[in-house]
Coordinates of C-alpha atoms and ligand atoms in Angstrom, one line a residue:
M3 CA -34.3 22.5 -7.6
P4 CA -34.1 20.0 -5.0
R5 CA -31.2 20.3 -2.9
V6 CA -28.6 17.4 -1.9
S7 CA -29.5 16.1 1.7
S8 CA -27.4 18.0 4.7
R9 CA -25.6 15.7 5.6
F10 CA -23.4 16.4 3.2
V11 CA -22.4 19.7 4.3
G12 CA -19.4 20.4 5.7
L13 CA -17.6 16.6 5.3
G14 CA -14.9 16.2 5.0
V15 CA -12.6 14.7 2.3
G16 CA -9.8 14.3 4.1
F17 CA -7.0 14.5 2.8
A18 CA -7.0 14.5 -0.9
P19 CA -6.2 18.8 -2.4
Y20 CA -2.7 17.3 -1.4
L21 CA -3.6 14.5 -2.8
Q22 CA -3.9 15.7 -6.4
P23 CA -1.2 14.3 -9.5
P24 CA 1.0 17.6 -9.2
G25 CA 2.8 18.3 -12.6
P26 CA 5.7 14.9 -13.3
E27 CA 8.5 17.1 -12.5
V28 CA 7.0 17.1 -8.8
I29 CA 7.4 14.3 -6.8
R30 CA 4.3 12.7 -4.7
W31 CA 5.2 11.7 -0.5
T32 CA 2.2 11.4 -0.8
V33 CA 0.3 8.9 -1.8
G34 CA -0.5 6.0 1.4
E35 CA 0.2 3.4 -1.8
P36 CA 2.2 0.8 -2.0
G37 CA 5.6 1.4 -4.8
F38 CA 5.4 -2.5 -5.7
D39 CA 3.7 -3.6 -8.7
T40 CA 0.7 -6.0 -7.2
P41 CA 2.1 -9.8 -7.8
S42 CA 1.7 -11.2 -11.2
Q43 CA 0.3 -14.8 -9.5
I44 CA -3.0 -12.5 -9.0
I45 CA -3.6 -11.0 -11.8
D46 CA -2.8 -14.0 -13.5
A47 CA -6.0 -15.6 -11.2
A48 CA -7.6 -12.7 -11.0
I49 CA -7.8 -12.5 -15.2
H50 CA -8.5 -16.6 -14.9
G51 CA -11.3 -16.1 -13.4
L52 CA -12.7 -13.5 -15.8
K53 CA -12.5 -16.0 -18.5
E54 CA -13.6 -18.5 -16.6
G55 CA -17.3 -16.8 -16.5
K56 CA -16.7 -16.0 -12.3
T57 CA -18.7 -12.6 -13.6
K58 CA -21.9 -13.8 -12.1
Y59 CA -23.2 -12.8 -8.6
T60 CA -22.6 -14.6 -6.1
R61 CA -22.4 -15.5 -1.6
G62 CA -22.4 -12.1 -0.5
P63 CA -19.4 -12.0 2.4
G64 CA -17.3 -13.8 -0.5
S65 CA -17.5 -17.6 -1.7
I66 CA -16.8 -20.3 1.5
E67 CA -13.1 -20.9 0.0
L68 CA -12.7 -17.5 0.2
C69 CA -13.5 -16.6 4.0
E70 CA -12.2 -20.3 4.9
A71 CA -8.6 -18.9 3.6
V72 CA -9.0 -15.3 5.0
A73 CA -10.1 -17.3 8.4
E74 CA -6.8 -19.4 8.2
Y75 CA -4.5 -16.8 6.9
L76 CA -5.4 -15.2 10.2
E77 CA -4.5 -17.7 12.4
I78 CA -1.5 -18.1 11.2
H79 CA -0.8 -14.9 11.3
H80 CA -2.5 -12.6 13.7
D81 CA -3.5 -15.4 16.3
I82 CA -7.4 -14.6 15.7
E83 CA -9.7 -17.3 15.2
A84 CA -12.4 -16.8 13.9
S85 CA -14.7 -19.3 11.2
A86 CA -15.2 -18.3 7.7
D87 CA -18.7 -18.0 8.2
E88 CA -17.3 -14.9 11.0
I89 CA -16.0 -13.5 7.7
V90 CA -17.2 -11.1 6.0
V91 CA -15.2 -9.9 2.2
T92 CA -15.9 -6.1 1.3
P93 CA -15.1 -4.2 -1.1
G94 CA -11.5 -2.6 0.5
A95 CA -11.4 -2.5 4.3
K96 CA -12.7 1.4 3.4
Q97 CA -16.4 -0.1 2.7
A98 CA -15.8 -2.6 6.1
L99 CA -14.7 -0.1 8.2
L100 CA -18.1 1.4 6.9
Y101 CA -20.2 -1.6 8.7
S102 CA -18.0 -1.8 11.4
F103 CA -19.1 2.2 12.1
L104 CA -23.3 1.4 11.4
I105 CA -23.1 -2.5 13.4
T106 CA -20.7 -0.1 16.8
T107 CA -22.9 2.7 16.5
M108 CA -25.8 4.6 16.6
P109 CA -26.7 8.6 15.5
G110 CA -25.3 11.2 18.4
D111 CA -23.6 8.4 20.2
E112 CA -19.7 8.6 20.8
A113 CA -16.7 7.4 19.2
I114 CA -12.9 7.6 20.0
L115 CA -10.0 8.3 17.7
L116 CA -6.6 8.6 18.9
S117 CA -6.1 11.7 17.6
P118 CA -4.0 12.5 14.5
S119 CA -5.8 9.9 13.0
W120 CA -6.6 7.9 9.2
A121 CA -7.9 11.1 7.8
S122 CA -11.2 9.1 6.7
Y123 CA -12.4 7.7 10.2
E124 CA -14.0 10.6 11.1
P125 CA -15.8 11.8 7.8
M126 CA -17.4 8.6 7.6
L127 CA -18.2 8.4 11.2
E128 CA -19.9 12.2 10.4
F129 CA -21.7 10.3 7.6
I130 CA -23.9 8.0 9.7
G131 CA -24.7 10.2 12.3
A132 CA -21.9 9.5 14.4
V133 CA -19.8 11.8 16.7
P134 CA -16.6 10.8 16.9
V135 CA -14.3 11.9 19.4
H136 CA -10.2 13.2 19.5
V137 CA -8.2 11.8 22.4
K138 CA -4.6 13.7 21.3
V139 CA -1.7 10.1 21.1
N140 CA 1.4 11.2 22.9
M141 CA 3.1 14.1 20.5
E142 CA 6.6 12.9 20.9
D143 CA 5.9 9.6 20.5
F144 CA 2.7 8.5 18.9
H145 CA 1.9 6.2 21.5
P146 CA -2.2 6.2 23.7
D147 CA -3.2 8.6 26.5
L148 CA -5.0 6.0 28.0
V149 CA -5.8 8.5 30.3
A150 CA -6.9 11.1 28.5
I151 CA -9.0 8.1 27.3
R152 CA -10.6 7.5 30.6
D153 CA -11.2 11.1 30.1
A154 CA -13.2 11.2 27.4
I155 CA -15.4 8.0 28.4
T156 CA -19.3 9.5 28.5
D157 CA -22.0 7.9 29.2
K158 CA -23.0 8.3 25.3
T159 CA -19.5 6.2 24.3
R160 CA -19.8 2.9 21.9
M161 CA -16.5 2.2 20.5
I162 CA -13.0 2.6 20.8
L163 CA -11.1 2.6 17.4
I164 CA -7.6 1.5 17.7
N165 CA -5.0 2.1 14.0
S166 CA -2.2 0.4 15.5
P167 CA 0.7 0.7 12.4
C168 CA -0.6 3.6 12.0
N169 CA -1.6 6.1 9.5
P170 CA 0.0 9.0 9.1
T171 CA 1.9 8.3 12.1
G172 CA 3.3 4.9 11.8
A173 CA 2.7 4.2 16.2
V174 CA 2.2 0.7 17.0
F175 CA 1.1 0.0 20.2
T176 CA 2.7 -2.0 22.9
P177 CA 0.4 -5.1 23.6
E178 CA 0.9 -3.5 27.2
E179 CA -1.1 -0.3 25.7
I180 CA -3.6 -2.6 23.4
G181 CA -4.6 -4.6 27.0
E182 CA -5.1 -1.4 28.4
I183 CA -7.5 0.0 26.3
V184 CA -9.8 -3.3 25.9
D185 CA -10.1 -3.1 29.4
I186 CA -10.8 0.1 29.8
A187 CA -13.3 -0.7 27.1
V188 CA -14.3 -4.3 28.3
E189 CA -15.0 -2.0 31.9
N190 CA -16.8 0.6 29.5
D191 CA -18.8 -2.6 27.8
L192 CA -17.5 -0.6 24.4
W193 CA -17.1 -1.7 21.2
I194 CA -13.2 -1.9 19.7
V195 CA -12.8 -1.1 16.3
S196 CA -9.4 -2.3 15.5
D197 CA -8.3 -1.3 11.7
E198 CA -4.8 -3.3 11.6
I199 CA -4.6 -2.6 7.5
Y200 CA -1.4 -2.0 8.9
G201 CA 0.0 -5.2 11.4
R202 CA 2.2 -6.3 9.1
M203 CA 4.1 -3.8 8.1
V204 CA 6.0 -3.6 11.9
W205 CA 9.6 -2.0 12.3
V206 CA 10.5 -2.5 15.8
D207 CA 11.5 -5.2 18.6
W208 CA 7.8 -5.7 19.6
P209 CA 4.8 -7.0 18.0
H210 CA 1.2 -6.6 16.3
V211 CA -1.3 -7.3 18.6
S212 CA -4.9 -7.7 18.0
P213 CA -6.7 -6.1 20.8
S214 CA -9.4 -9.5 20.0
T215 CA -6.5 -12.0 21.2
L216 CA -6.4 -10.3 24.5
P217 CA -9.1 -11.9 27.7
G218 CA -11.7 -10.0 27.4
G219 CA -11.7 -8.7 23.3
K220 CA -13.1 -10.7 21.1
E221 CA -16.5 -10.4 22.5
R222 CA -16.7 -6.6 21.0
T223 CA -13.6 -5.9 18.7
I224 CA -14.6 -5.9 15.4
V225 CA -11.4 -6.9 12.9
V226 CA -10.6 -4.3 10.0
N227 CA -7.8 -5.9 7.9
G228 CA -7.1 -5.9 3.8
W229 CA -5.5 -6.2 1.6
S230 CA -5.1 -2.3 -0.2
K231 CA -1.1 -2.9 1.7
S232 CA 0.8 -6.0 2.1
W233 CA -0.2 -6.9 -1.0
A234 CA 0.1 -4.0 -3.3
M235 CA -3.2 -4.0 -4.2
T236 CA -4.7 -1.3 -3.7
G237 CA -6.9 -0.6 -6.8
M238 CA -8.2 -3.7 -6.7
R239 CA -11.0 -2.8 -3.8
I240 CA -11.2 -5.7 -1.5
G241 CA -10.9 -5.9 2.3
F242 CA -12.7 -7.7 5.3
L243 CA -14.3 -7.4 8.7
T244 CA -13.8 -10.6 11.6
G245 CA -16.0 -10.4 14.6
P246 CA -18.3 -11.5 17.4
S247 CA -21.6 -13.1 15.6
D248 CA -23.8 -11.3 15.7
A249 CA -22.3 -7.9 14.9
M250 CA -20.8 -10.6 11.9
K251 CA -24.3 -10.8 10.9
A252 CA -24.9 -7.7 10.8
A253 CA -22.4 -6.7 9.0
V254 CA -23.6 -9.9 5.9
K255 CA -26.9 -6.8 6.0
S256 CA -24.9 -4.0 5.8
Q257 CA -23.4 -5.8 2.6
A258 CA -27.0 -7.5 1.1
N259 CA -27.8 -4.2 1.0
S260 CA -25.5 -2.3 -0.1
A261 CA -22.0 -4.2 -1.6
S262 CA -23.8 -7.7 -2.5
H263 CA -20.3 -8.4 -3.0
I264 CA -16.6 -7.8 -4.5
P265 CA -16.2 -9.0 -8.4
T266 CA -16.9 -13.0 -8.3
F267 CA -13.4 -13.0 -10.3
M268 CA -11.0 -11.3 -7.8
M269 CA -12.4 -14.1 -5.4
D270 CA -9.7 -16.7 -6.5
A271 CA -7.6 -13.8 -6.4
A272 CA -8.0 -12.5 -2.9
K273 CA -7.4 -16.2 -2.4
V274 CA -3.8 -16.5 -4.3
A275 CA -2.4 -12.8 -2.6
L276 CA -3.0 -15.2 0.8
E277 CA -0.1 -17.6 -0.5
C278 CA 2.1 -15.2 -1.6
E279 CA 4.4 -15.0 1.6
D280 CA 7.6 -14.6 -0.4
S281 CA 5.7 -10.7 -2.7
V282 CA 4.5 -9.6 1.7
R283 CA 8.2 -10.9 3.2
E284 CA 10.4 -8.6 -0.7
F285 CA 7.5 -5.7 0.0
N286 CA 8.4 -5.6 3.4
R287 CA 12.8 -5.7 3.4
E288 CA 12.1 -2.7 0.5
Y289 CA 10.3 -0.8 3.5
L290 CA 13.3 -0.7 6.1
K291 CA 15.6 -0.2 3.5
R292 CA 13.4 3.6 2.2
R293 CA 12.5 4.3 6.2
E294 CA 15.9 4.4 7.1
M295 CA 17.4 6.5 3.4
M296 CA 14.1 8.5 4.6
M297 CA 14.6 9.1 8.0
E298 CA 18.3 9.8 7.8
G299 CA 17.1 12.3 4.8
L300 CA 15.2 14.0 7.0
S301 CA 16.1 13.8 10.2
S302 CA 19.5 16.5 8.5
L303 CA 17.6 19.1 8.1
P304 CA 17.3 21.9 9.5
G305 CA 14.2 22.0 11.7
I306 CA 13.1 18.5 11.2
R307 CA 11.6 15.9 14.3
V308 CA 11.5 12.9 13.4
P309 CA 9.9 10.2 15.7
E310 CA 11.4 6.4 15.0
P311 CA 8.2 5.9 12.1
E312 CA 7.7 1.6 14.1
G313 CA 5.0 0.2 11.2
A314 CA 3.0 1.2 8.8
F315 CA 4.9 3.2 5.4
Y316 CA 4.6 6.5 6.6
V317 CA 6.5 9.9 9.0
F318 CA 5.0 11.7 10.6
A319 CA 7.2 14.4 11.2
D320 CA 7.7 17.8 13.8
V321 CA 8.6 21.0 11.6
T322 CA 7.5 23.4 14.1
G323 CA 11.4 23.8 14.4
T324 CA 11.4 24.9 10.5
G325 CA 9.3 28.6 11.7
M326 CA 6.8 27.6 9.7
T327 CA 3.7 26.1 10.2
D328 CA 2.8 21.9 8.5
I329 CA 1.6 23.9 5.5
E330 CA 3.3 26.7 4.6
F331 CA 5.8 24.0 4.6
A332 CA 4.6 21.9 2.5
D333 CA 3.4 25.2 0.3
G334 CA 7.1 25.7 0.2
A335 CA 7.9 21.7 -0.6
L336 CA 5.5 22.1 -3.0
E337 CA 7.1 24.8 -5.0
A338 CA 11.0 22.9 -4.5
G339 CA 9.6 19.3 -5.7
V340 CA 7.8 17.8 -3.4
Q341 CA 4.3 16.8 -2.8
L342 CA 3.5 15.8 0.9
I343 CA 0.9 16.0 3.3
P344 CA -0.1 19.1 5.7
A345 CA -1.6 17.3 8.9
S346 CA -3.1 20.1 9.2
L347 CA -6.1 19.1 7.8
I348 CA -7.0 16.6 10.3
T349 CA -7.5 17.1 13.7
G350 CA -4.6 16.8 15.5
G351 CA -1.6 17.5 13.1
E352 CA -1.2 21.0 13.5
G353 CA 2.3 21.2 13.6
F354 CA 3.8 18.2 11.6
V355 CA 3.8 16.4 7.5
R356 CA 3.0 13.5 7.2
V357 CA 5.6 11.5 4.5
S358 CA 4.9 8.4 2.5
Y359 CA 8.1 6.2 2.3
A360 CA 6.2 3.9 0.5
A361 CA 7.8 5.5 -3.1
D362 CA 10.9 4.0 -5.4
E363 CA 13.7 4.3 -3.9
E364 CA 15.7 7.5 -6.0
D365 CA 12.1 9.4 -6.1
I366 CA 13.5 9.1 -2.1
L367 CA 15.8 10.5 -2.7
E368 CA 15.8 13.1 -5.3
G369 CA 13.1 14.6 -3.0
L370 CA 15.6 14.5 -0.5
R371 CA 18.2 16.3 -2.7
R372 CA 15.1 19.4 -3.7
L373 CA 14.4 19.2 0.4
R374 CA 17.5 20.1 1.0
S375 CA 18.7 22.8 -1.8
W376 CA 15.4 24.6 -0.5
L377 CA 15.6 24.7 3.1
L378 CA 19.6 25.6 3.1
Q379 CA 19.1 27.2 0.0
E380 CA 22.0 25.4 -1.1
Ligands
PLP425 N1 -7.3 2.1 7.1 C1 -6.7 3.2 7.0 C2 -4.8 3.1 8.2 C3 -5.7 2.7 5.1 O1 -4.7 4.0 5.5 C4 -6.2 2.9 4.1 C5 -5.6 3.9 2.8 O2 -4.9 4.0 2.9 C6 -7.7 2.3 4.7 C7 -8.0 2.2 6.1 C8 -8.4 2.0 3.3 O3 -7.7 0.5 2.7 P1 -8.2 0.4 1.8 O4 -8.3 0.8 0.0 O5 -8.7 -1.3 1.7 O6 -10.1 0.5 1.6

């Protein structure tokens, strides 16, 4: 009997055990997915593409029209300068992250993750033989510990990953913090992979700033982004990466030798999405309301500390004050009819639970009622 290669031994699956659909009576605060329908113009464009026969192989990094539209979008919304041939459109931001890791590390090289970080980074790095090095953020506000980052750098470090706004913590790093991380990368000649998938969801006074826009940042930053979150397109699987032209030549090769390209009929739909500003703004107004509801509701429960979620659509709540571990808390909540994620499933998350407020308003209110009656034995 042939054996499955050893690279899968012990490889994590992140939050997967807690993402299983529970019974219909359970409220799900687990899934990192917008609770909105995909805007209809996007769906119409995809159907139109199919009917027009856009079902054949095409340009690997994405149609030139789509890549031009992405470049224009990046300039308008994120101040990022990129030409169309420096954009590679991928099957989801996840695939773009995989290419970025392949481009920036060789087996045995170290990559710094600011932990607790999104559950897929660590296994994805391990998958390709790179070594994730976890540097814990400040657990009061989830902002980076710059001294600890410097201390973690060795002669094997090749890359620092930034994810701001952050899943799972909701932190939005300040422009100064991003600037300091760029300085550290410049001093040590490191790559930065900047996962900006929540870049349009910022709820605080300071802006999301891409490291690629700061002095010294452009030539060492690969920006990853995608359509899943701000346009409610998770199942359509479209993301992209951009960066220095050598890195993008490598990204083109990565895609040519794996996915080839995103579905041809989705290319126009992705372009149409970039014009759906009204939907992005409308979703954001709703997220702001839901964020208030969730923050207020959770803060009023005994033993739960709720640091302010600055961006994205997650609350990362400290449950140590309840006397339970995060696993005990998540299991108890599930029994009470609310599914949430115990953060000890990821490095550095012990004592916290992740709650998504992308759920609809009724589910937020009913979930809070259930937690209240469980914790207060009402
Ligand atoms: N990066 C972060 C931080 C995420 O939270 C997610 C999805 O949950 C992704 C990347 C993946 O996005 P996509 O659906 O485009 O693959």
